[in-house]
Short mmCIF file of C-alpha atoms and ligand atoms in Angstrom, two decimals:
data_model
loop_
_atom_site.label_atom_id
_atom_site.label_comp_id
_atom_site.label_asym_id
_atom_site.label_seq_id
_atom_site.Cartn_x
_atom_site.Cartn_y
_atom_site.Cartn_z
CA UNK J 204 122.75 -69.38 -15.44
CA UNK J 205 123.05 -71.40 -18.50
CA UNK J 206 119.52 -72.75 -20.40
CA UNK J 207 119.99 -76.48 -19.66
CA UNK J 208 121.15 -75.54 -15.53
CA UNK J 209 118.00 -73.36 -15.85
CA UNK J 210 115.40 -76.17 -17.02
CA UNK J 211 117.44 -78.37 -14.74
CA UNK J 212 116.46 -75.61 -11.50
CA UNK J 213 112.70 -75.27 -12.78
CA UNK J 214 111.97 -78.75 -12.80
CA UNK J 215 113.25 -79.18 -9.57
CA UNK J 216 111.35 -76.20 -8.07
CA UNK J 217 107.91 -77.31 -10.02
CA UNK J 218 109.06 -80.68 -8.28
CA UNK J 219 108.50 -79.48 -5.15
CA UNK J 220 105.92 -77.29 -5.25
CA UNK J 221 104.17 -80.15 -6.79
CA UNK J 222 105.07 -82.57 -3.55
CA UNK J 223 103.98 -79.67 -1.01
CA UNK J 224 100.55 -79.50 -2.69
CA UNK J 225 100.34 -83.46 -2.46
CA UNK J 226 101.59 -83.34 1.15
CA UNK J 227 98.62 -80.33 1.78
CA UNK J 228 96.11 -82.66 -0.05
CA UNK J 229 96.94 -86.00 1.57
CA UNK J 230 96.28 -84.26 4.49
CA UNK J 231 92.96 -83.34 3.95
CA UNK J 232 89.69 -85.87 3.07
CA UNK J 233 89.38 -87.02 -0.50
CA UNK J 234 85.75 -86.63 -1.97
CA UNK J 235 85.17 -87.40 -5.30
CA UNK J 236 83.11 -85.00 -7.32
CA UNK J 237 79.32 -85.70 -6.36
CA UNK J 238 76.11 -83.78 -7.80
CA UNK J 239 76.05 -83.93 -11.06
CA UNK J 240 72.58 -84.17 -13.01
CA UNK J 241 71.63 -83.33 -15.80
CA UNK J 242 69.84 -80.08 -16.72
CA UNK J 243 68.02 -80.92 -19.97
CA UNK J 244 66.96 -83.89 -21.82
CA UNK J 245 69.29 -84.84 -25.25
CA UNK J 246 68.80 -82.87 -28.16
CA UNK J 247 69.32 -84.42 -30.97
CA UNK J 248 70.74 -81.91 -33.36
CA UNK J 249 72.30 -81.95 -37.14
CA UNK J 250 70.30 -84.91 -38.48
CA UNK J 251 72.31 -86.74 -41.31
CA UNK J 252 71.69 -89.88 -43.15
CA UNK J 253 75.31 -90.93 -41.90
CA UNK J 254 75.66 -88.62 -38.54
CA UNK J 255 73.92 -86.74 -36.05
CA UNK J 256 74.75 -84.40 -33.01
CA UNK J 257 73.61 -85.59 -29.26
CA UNK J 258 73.76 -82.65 -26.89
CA UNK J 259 72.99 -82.36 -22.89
CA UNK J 260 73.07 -79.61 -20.42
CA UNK J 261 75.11 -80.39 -16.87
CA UNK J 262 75.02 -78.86 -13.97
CA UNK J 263 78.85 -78.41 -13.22
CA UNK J 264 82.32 -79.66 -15.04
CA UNK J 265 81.61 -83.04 -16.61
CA UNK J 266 82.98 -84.75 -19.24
CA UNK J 267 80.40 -87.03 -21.41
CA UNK J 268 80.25 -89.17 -24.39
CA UNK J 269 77.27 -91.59 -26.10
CA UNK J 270 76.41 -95.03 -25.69
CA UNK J 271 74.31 -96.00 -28.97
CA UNK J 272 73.84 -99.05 -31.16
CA UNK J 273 71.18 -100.51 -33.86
CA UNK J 274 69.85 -102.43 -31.03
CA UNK J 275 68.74 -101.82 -27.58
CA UNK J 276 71.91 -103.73 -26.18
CA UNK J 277 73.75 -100.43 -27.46
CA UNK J 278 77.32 -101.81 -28.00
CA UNK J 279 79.23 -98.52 -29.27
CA UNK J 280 80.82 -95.76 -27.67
CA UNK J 281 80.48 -91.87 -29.38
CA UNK J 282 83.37 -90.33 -27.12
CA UNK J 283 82.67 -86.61 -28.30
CA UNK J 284 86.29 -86.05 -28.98
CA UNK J 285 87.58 -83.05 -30.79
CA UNK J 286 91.39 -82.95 -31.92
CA UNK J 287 92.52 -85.35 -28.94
CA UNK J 288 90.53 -83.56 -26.30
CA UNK J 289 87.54 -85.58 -24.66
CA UNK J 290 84.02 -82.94 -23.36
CA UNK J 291 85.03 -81.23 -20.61
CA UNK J 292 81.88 -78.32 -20.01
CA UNK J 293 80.06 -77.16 -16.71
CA UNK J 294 77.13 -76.21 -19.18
CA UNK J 295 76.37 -78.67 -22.25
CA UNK J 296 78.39 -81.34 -23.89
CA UNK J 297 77.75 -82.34 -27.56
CA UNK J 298 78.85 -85.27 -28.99
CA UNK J 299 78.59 -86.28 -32.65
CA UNK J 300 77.80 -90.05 -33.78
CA UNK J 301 79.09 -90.77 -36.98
CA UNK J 302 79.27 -93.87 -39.34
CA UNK J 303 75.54 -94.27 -39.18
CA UNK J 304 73.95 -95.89 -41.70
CA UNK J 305 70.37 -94.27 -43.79
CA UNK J 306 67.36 -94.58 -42.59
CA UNK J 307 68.18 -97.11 -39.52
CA UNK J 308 66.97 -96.86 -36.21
CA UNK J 309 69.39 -96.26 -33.28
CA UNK J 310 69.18 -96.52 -29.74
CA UNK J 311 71.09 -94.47 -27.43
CA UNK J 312 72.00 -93.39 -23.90
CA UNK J 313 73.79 -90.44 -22.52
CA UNK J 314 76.77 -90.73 -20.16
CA UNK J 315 78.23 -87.94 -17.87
CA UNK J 316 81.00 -87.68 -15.25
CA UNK J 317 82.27 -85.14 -12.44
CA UNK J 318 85.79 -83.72 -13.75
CA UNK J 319 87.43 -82.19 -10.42
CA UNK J 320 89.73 -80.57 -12.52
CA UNK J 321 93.08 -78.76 -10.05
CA UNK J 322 95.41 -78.79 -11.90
CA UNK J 323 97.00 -80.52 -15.26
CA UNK J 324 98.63 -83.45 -13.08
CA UNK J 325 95.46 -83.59 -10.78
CA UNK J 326 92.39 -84.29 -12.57
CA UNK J 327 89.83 -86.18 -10.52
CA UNK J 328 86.47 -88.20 -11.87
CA UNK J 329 83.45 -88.78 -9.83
CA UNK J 330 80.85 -90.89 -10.35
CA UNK J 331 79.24 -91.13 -13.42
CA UNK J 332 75.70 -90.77 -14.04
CA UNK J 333 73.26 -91.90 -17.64
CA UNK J 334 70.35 -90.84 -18.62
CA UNK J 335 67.42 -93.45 -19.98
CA UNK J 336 67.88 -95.29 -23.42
CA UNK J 337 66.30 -93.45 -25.96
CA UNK J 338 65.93 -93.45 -29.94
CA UNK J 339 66.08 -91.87 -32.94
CA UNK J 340 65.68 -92.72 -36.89
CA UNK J 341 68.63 -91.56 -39.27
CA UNK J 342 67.59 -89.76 -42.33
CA UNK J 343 67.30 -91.15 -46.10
CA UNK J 344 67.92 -89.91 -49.19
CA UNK J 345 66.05 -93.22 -50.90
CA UNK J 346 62.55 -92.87 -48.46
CA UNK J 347 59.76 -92.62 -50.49
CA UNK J 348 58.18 -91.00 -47.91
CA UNK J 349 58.93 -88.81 -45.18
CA UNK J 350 57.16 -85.65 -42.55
CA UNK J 351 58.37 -83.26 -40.45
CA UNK J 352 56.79 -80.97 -37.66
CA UNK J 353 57.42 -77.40 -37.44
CA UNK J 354 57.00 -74.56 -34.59
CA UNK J 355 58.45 -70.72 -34.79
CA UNK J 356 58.11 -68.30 -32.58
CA UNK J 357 57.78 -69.86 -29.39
CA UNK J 358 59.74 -66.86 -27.65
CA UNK J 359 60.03 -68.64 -24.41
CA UNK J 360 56.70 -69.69 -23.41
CA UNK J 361 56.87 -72.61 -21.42
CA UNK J 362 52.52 -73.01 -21.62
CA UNK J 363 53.03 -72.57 -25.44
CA UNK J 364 56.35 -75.12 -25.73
CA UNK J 365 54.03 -77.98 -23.25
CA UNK J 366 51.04 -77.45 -25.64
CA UNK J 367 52.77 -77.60 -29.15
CA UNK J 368 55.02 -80.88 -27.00
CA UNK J 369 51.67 -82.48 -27.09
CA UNK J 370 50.41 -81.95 -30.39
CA UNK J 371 53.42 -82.97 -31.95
CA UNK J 372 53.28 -86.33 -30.05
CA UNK J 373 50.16 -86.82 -31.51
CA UNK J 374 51.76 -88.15 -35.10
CA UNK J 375 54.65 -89.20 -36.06
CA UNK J 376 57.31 -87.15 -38.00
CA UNK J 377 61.16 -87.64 -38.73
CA UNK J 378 62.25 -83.90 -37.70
CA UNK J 379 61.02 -81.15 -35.89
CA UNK J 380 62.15 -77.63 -37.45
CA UNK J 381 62.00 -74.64 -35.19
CA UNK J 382 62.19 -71.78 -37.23
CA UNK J 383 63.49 -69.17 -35.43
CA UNK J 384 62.58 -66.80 -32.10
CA UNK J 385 63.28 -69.30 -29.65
CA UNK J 386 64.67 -66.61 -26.93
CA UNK J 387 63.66 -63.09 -26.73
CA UNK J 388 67.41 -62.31 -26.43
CA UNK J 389 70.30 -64.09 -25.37
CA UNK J 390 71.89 -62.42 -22.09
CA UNK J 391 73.84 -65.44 -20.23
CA UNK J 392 74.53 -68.98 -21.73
CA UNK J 393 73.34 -70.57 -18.71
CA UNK J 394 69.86 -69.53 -20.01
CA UNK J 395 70.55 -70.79 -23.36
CA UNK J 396 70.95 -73.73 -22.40
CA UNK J 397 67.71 -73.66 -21.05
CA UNK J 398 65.80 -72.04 -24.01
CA UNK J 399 67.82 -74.09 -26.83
CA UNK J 400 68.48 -77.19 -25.39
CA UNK J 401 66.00 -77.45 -22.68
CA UNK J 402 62.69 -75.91 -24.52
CA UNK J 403 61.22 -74.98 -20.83
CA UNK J 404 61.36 -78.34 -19.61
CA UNK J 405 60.50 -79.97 -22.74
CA UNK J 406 62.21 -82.93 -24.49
CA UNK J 407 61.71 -81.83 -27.23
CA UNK J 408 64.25 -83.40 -29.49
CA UNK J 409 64.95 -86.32 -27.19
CA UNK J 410 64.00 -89.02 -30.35
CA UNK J 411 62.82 -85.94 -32.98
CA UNK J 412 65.92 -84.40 -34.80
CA UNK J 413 65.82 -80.84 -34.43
CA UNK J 414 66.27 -78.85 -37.76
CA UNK J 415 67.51 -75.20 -36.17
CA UNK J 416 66.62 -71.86 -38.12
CA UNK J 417 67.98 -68.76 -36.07
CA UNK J 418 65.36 -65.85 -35.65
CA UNK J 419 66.29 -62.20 -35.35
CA UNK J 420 65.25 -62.47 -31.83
CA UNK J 421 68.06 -65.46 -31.40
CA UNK J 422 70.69 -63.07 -32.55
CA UNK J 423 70.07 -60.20 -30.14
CA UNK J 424 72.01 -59.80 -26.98
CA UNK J 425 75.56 -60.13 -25.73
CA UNK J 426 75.67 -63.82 -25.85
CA UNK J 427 73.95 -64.65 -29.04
CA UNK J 428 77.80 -65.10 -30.28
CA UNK J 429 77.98 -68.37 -28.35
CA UNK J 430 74.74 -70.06 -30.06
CA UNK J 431 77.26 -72.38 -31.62
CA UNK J 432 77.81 -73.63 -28.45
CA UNK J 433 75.13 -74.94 -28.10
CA UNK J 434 73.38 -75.41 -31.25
CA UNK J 435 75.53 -77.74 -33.66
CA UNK J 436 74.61 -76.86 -37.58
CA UNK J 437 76.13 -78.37 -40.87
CA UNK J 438 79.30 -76.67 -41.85
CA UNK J 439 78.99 -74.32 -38.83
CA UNK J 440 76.77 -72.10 -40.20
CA UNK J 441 73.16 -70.96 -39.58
CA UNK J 442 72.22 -71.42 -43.14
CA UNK J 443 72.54 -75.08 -45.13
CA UNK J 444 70.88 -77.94 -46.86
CA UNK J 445 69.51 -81.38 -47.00
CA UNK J 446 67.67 -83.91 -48.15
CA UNK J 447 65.33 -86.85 -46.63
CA UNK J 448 63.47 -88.93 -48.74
CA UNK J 449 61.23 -87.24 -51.61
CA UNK J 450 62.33 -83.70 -50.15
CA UNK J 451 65.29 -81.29 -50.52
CA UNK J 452 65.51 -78.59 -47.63
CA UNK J 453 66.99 -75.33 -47.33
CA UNK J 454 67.77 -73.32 -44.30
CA UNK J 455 68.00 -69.47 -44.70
CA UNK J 456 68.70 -66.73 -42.01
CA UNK J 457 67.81 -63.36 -42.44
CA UNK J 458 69.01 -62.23 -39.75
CA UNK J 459 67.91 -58.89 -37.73
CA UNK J 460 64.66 -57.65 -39.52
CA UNK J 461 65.43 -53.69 -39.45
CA UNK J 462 68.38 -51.82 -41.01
CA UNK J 463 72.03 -52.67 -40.03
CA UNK J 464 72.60 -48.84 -39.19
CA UNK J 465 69.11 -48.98 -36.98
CA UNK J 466 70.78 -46.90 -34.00
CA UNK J 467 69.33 -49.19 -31.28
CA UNK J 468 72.40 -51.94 -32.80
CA UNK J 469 74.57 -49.71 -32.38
CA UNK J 470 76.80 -50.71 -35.31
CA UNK J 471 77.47 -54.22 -34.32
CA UNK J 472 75.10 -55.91 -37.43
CA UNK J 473 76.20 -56.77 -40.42
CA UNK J 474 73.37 -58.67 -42.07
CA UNK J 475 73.28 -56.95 -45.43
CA UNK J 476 76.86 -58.86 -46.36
CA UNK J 477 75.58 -61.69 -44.64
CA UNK J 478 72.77 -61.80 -46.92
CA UNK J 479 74.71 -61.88 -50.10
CA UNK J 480 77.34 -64.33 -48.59
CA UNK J 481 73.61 -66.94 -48.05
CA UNK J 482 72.48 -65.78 -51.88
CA UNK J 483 76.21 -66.78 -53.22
CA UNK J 484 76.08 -69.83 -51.63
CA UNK J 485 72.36 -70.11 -52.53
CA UNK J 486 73.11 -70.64 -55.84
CA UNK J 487 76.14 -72.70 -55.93
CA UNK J 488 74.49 -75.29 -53.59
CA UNK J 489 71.28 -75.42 -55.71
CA UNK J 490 73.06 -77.01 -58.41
CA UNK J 491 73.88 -79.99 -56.13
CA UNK J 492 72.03 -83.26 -56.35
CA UNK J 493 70.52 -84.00 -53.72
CA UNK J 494 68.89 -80.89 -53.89
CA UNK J 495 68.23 -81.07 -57.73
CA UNK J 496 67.25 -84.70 -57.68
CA UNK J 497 64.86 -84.01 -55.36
CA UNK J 498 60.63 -84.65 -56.40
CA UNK J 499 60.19 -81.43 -53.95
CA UNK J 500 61.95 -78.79 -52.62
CA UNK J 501 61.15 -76.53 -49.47
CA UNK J 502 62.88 -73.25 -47.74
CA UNK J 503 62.98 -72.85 -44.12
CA UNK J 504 63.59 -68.89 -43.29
CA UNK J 505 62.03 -67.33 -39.67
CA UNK J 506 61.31 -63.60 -41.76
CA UNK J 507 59.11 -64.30 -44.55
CA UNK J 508 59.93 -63.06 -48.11
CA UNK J 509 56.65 -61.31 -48.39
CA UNK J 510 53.44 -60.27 -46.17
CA UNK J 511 50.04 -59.03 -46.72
CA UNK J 512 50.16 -56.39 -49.21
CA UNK J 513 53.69 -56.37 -49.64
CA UNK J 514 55.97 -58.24 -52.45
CA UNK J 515 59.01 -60.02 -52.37
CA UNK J 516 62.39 -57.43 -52.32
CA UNK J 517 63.18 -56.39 -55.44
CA UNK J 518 65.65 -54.21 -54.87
CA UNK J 519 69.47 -55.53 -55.62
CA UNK J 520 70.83 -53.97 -52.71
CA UNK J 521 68.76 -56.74 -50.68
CA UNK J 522 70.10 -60.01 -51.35
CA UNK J 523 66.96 -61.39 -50.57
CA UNK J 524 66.08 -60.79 -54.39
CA UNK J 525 68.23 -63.16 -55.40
CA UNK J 526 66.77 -65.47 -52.48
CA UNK J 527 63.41 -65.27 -54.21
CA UNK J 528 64.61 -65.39 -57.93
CA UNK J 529 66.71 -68.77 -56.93
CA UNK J 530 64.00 -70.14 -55.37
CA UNK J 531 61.74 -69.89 -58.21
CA UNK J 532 64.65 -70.53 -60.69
CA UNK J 533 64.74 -74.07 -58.89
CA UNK J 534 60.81 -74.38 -58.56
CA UNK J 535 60.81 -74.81 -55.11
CA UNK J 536 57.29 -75.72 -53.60
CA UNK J 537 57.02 -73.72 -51.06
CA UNK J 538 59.15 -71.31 -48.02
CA UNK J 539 58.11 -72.07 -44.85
CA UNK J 540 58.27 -68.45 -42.05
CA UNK J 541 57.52 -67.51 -39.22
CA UNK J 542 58.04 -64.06 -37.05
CA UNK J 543 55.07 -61.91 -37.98
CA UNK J 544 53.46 -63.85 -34.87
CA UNK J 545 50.20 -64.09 -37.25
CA UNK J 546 49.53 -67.85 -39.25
CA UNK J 547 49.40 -66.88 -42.78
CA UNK J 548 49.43 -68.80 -46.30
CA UNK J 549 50.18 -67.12 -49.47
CA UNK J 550 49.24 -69.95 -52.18
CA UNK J 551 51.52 -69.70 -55.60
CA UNK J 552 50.43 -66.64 -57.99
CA UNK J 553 52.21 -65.30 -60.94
CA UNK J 554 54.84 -63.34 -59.60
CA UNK J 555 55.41 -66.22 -56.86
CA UNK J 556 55.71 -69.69 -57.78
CA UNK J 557 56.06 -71.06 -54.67
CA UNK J 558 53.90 -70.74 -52.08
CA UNK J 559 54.58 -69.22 -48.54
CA UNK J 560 53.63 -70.78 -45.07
CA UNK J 561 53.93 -68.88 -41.88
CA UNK J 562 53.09 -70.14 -38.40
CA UNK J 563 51.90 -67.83 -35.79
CA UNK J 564 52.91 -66.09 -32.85
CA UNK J 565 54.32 -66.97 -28.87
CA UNK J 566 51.00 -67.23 -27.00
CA UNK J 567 49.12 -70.12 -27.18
CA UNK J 568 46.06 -68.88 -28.99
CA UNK J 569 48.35 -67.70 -31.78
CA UNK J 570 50.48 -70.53 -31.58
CA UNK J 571 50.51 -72.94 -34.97
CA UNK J 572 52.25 -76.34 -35.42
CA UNK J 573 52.98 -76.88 -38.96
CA UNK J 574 53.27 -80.44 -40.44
CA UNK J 575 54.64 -81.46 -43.85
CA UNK J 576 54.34 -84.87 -45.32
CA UNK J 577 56.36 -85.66 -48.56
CA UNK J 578 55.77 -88.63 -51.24
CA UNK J 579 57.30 -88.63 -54.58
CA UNK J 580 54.34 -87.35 -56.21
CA UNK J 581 52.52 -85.08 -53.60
CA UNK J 582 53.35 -82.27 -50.89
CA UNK J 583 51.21 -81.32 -48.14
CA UNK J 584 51.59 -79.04 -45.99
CA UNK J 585 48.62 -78.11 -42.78
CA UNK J 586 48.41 -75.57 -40.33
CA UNK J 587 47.07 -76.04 -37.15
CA UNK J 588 45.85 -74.48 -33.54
CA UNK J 589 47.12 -76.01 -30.18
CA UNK J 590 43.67 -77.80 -29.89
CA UNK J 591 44.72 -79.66 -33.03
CA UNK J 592 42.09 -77.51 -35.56
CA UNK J 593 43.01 -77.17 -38.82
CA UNK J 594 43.63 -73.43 -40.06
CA UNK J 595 44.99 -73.93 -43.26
CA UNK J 596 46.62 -76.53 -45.84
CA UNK J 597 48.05 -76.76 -49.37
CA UNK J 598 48.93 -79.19 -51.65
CA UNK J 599 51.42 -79.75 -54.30
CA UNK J 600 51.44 -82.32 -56.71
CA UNK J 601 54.79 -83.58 -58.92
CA UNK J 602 55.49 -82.36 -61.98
FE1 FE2 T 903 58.90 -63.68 -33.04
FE1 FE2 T 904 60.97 -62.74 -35.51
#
């Protein structure tokens, strides 16, 4: 059999195998795909001045895109494509608005449909379904003011995520960082979804950005390799910058807090490279401006650099040396931790410039919500109890 007879013979057997399962189909009912909901409310995730990332859970294969404009009529369509290919998830979709413009509000809606998806000639949609218009404030470079809110730790407790939901209603910020420990562990991406998107039922992120810092819980388990998924970060990557108004941020990971070789990993960490990889980068991206031109700097990073009694690494082998000596190189006010599960705040000394913040633990007695506000001339930064008391605060002025 020659090639072109051959191509000739498949077509006409796809043909009919094609017609037969038309013939089977057309005898049966048609029913469009029905049941889809949604399983979480929007997160809004990687805040830009210029972008930012909408993602949703579903409940079965949906495709999904954004409806979002600078008023409440809407007007524009985000249609979450990637390289031709429209969402198409039974889990999450993420879609990523771009084109914003600083500092402007936006108002949005999510849109999902029911993909029936048999085969690549017979893909059927259902009917679609929206959430409520919501919105959401772009960041600024230029802002001569900004805050942010801040809770670590929260390890999956739903009476601690509805209590720190409340406080942080209380005031108004521009992002809300979660630094790290969301999950205990990450078994099956249906429960991530849950933990990272949902919050335990909270919408959390629904009109407040989410700023993401990955705890060494959040990277134990089979399926912490799919956090991407569902978490979408600048460049990628787990560790990054950025600025809003009067304040330069920087995201650090530390990754697993014992030694790579610790038996119980079995060999599959490799945090000591990735360490040196974030202090490389660490001091290339300092030089840029927006961090440099910054009146403050901060450093978001769930393991602190130092505890009670204990110093900063000094040891080269731990790239976390450099982390500290950059740091203080680029007189950063202070790092903000979390993951001793114990509130904590180290003011500057002599050997550390900068000082060190670090909210407390997964119940809700040891729970803290941090909050930061920012001017050109003055940082503050309190720490406070799910009844709204006041544990600690510190102050930094310009200059
Ligand atoms: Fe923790
Ligand atoms: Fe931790």
């Amino acid at each position: 059999m020659n090639r072109r007879h051959f191509l000739k013979h498949a077509g006409a057997t796809g043909l009919l195998a094609a017609t037969s399962n038309t013939l089977l189909r057309a005898a049966q009912p048609e029913a469009p795909p029905t049941g889809l909901a949604f399983t979480t409310a929007p997160s809004l995730q990687n805040p830009g001045a210029d972008a930012l990332t909408v993602a949703i859970g579903v409940n079965g294969p949906s495709t999904a895109w954004v409806e979002y404009g600078e008023t409440e009529h809407l007007g524009r369509i985000a249609d979450g494509a990637r390289d031709g290919l429209k969402p198409f998830d039974a889990l999450a979709h993420s879609i990523r608005l771009t084109g914003l413009r600083p500092g402007q509000r936006y108002y949005y809606r999510v849109h999902a449909c029911p993909i029936d998806f048999r085969t690549a000639y017979d893909i059927r949609r259902g009917e679609p379904i929206a959430t409520d218009r919501f919105s959401f404030r772009t960041f600024d470079p230029n802002a001569a003011q900004m805050r942010f809110v801040v809770w670590n730790d929260t390890h999956e407790n739903t009476h601690t995520l509805a209590r720190l939901m409340e406080q942080t209603s209380r005031a108004p910020a521009d992002f809300l960082a979660w630094n790290g420990d969301i999950t205990n562990d990450n078994y099956r991406e249906e429960q991530m979804v849950q933990h990272y998107l949902g919050a335990g039922g909270q919408p959390f992120t629904r009109e407040l950005p989410l700023v993401f810092a990955r705890g060494n819980h959040d990277v134990r388990g089979p399926a912490a390799r799919s956090l991407s998924r569902f978490i979408d970060l600048p460049g990628g990557r787990p560790y990054y910058s950025f600025r809003h108004g009067p304040l330069g941020v920087v995201v650090l990971d530390a990754g697993e807090d014992k030694p790579d070789d610790t038996p119980v990993y079995a060999g599959l960490g490799d945090f000591v490279a990735y360490r040196r990889q974030q202090a490389a980068w660490l001091e290339s991206e300092l030089e840029q401006p927006h961090l440099q031109q910054a009146a403050f700097r901060i450093a978001f990073c769930h393991i602190p650099l130092w505890w009670k009694n204990q110093g900063p690494a000094t040891d080269a082998s731990d790239a976390r040396s450099d982390w500290h000596r950059l740091l203080a190189k680029h007189h950063f006010a202070a790092l903000i931790s979390g993951h001793t599960h114990q509130h904590a705040l180290f003011p500057p000394d002599r050997t550390k410039p900068y000082a060190q913040i670090i909210g407390g633990g997964p119940k809700p007695e040891a729970s803290t919500l941090i909050r930061g506000s920012v001017t050109r001339t003055e940082l503050t930064l309190v720490v406070s109890d799910l009844a709204g008391g006041e544990l600690a605060a510190w102050t930094r002025q310009a200059g």
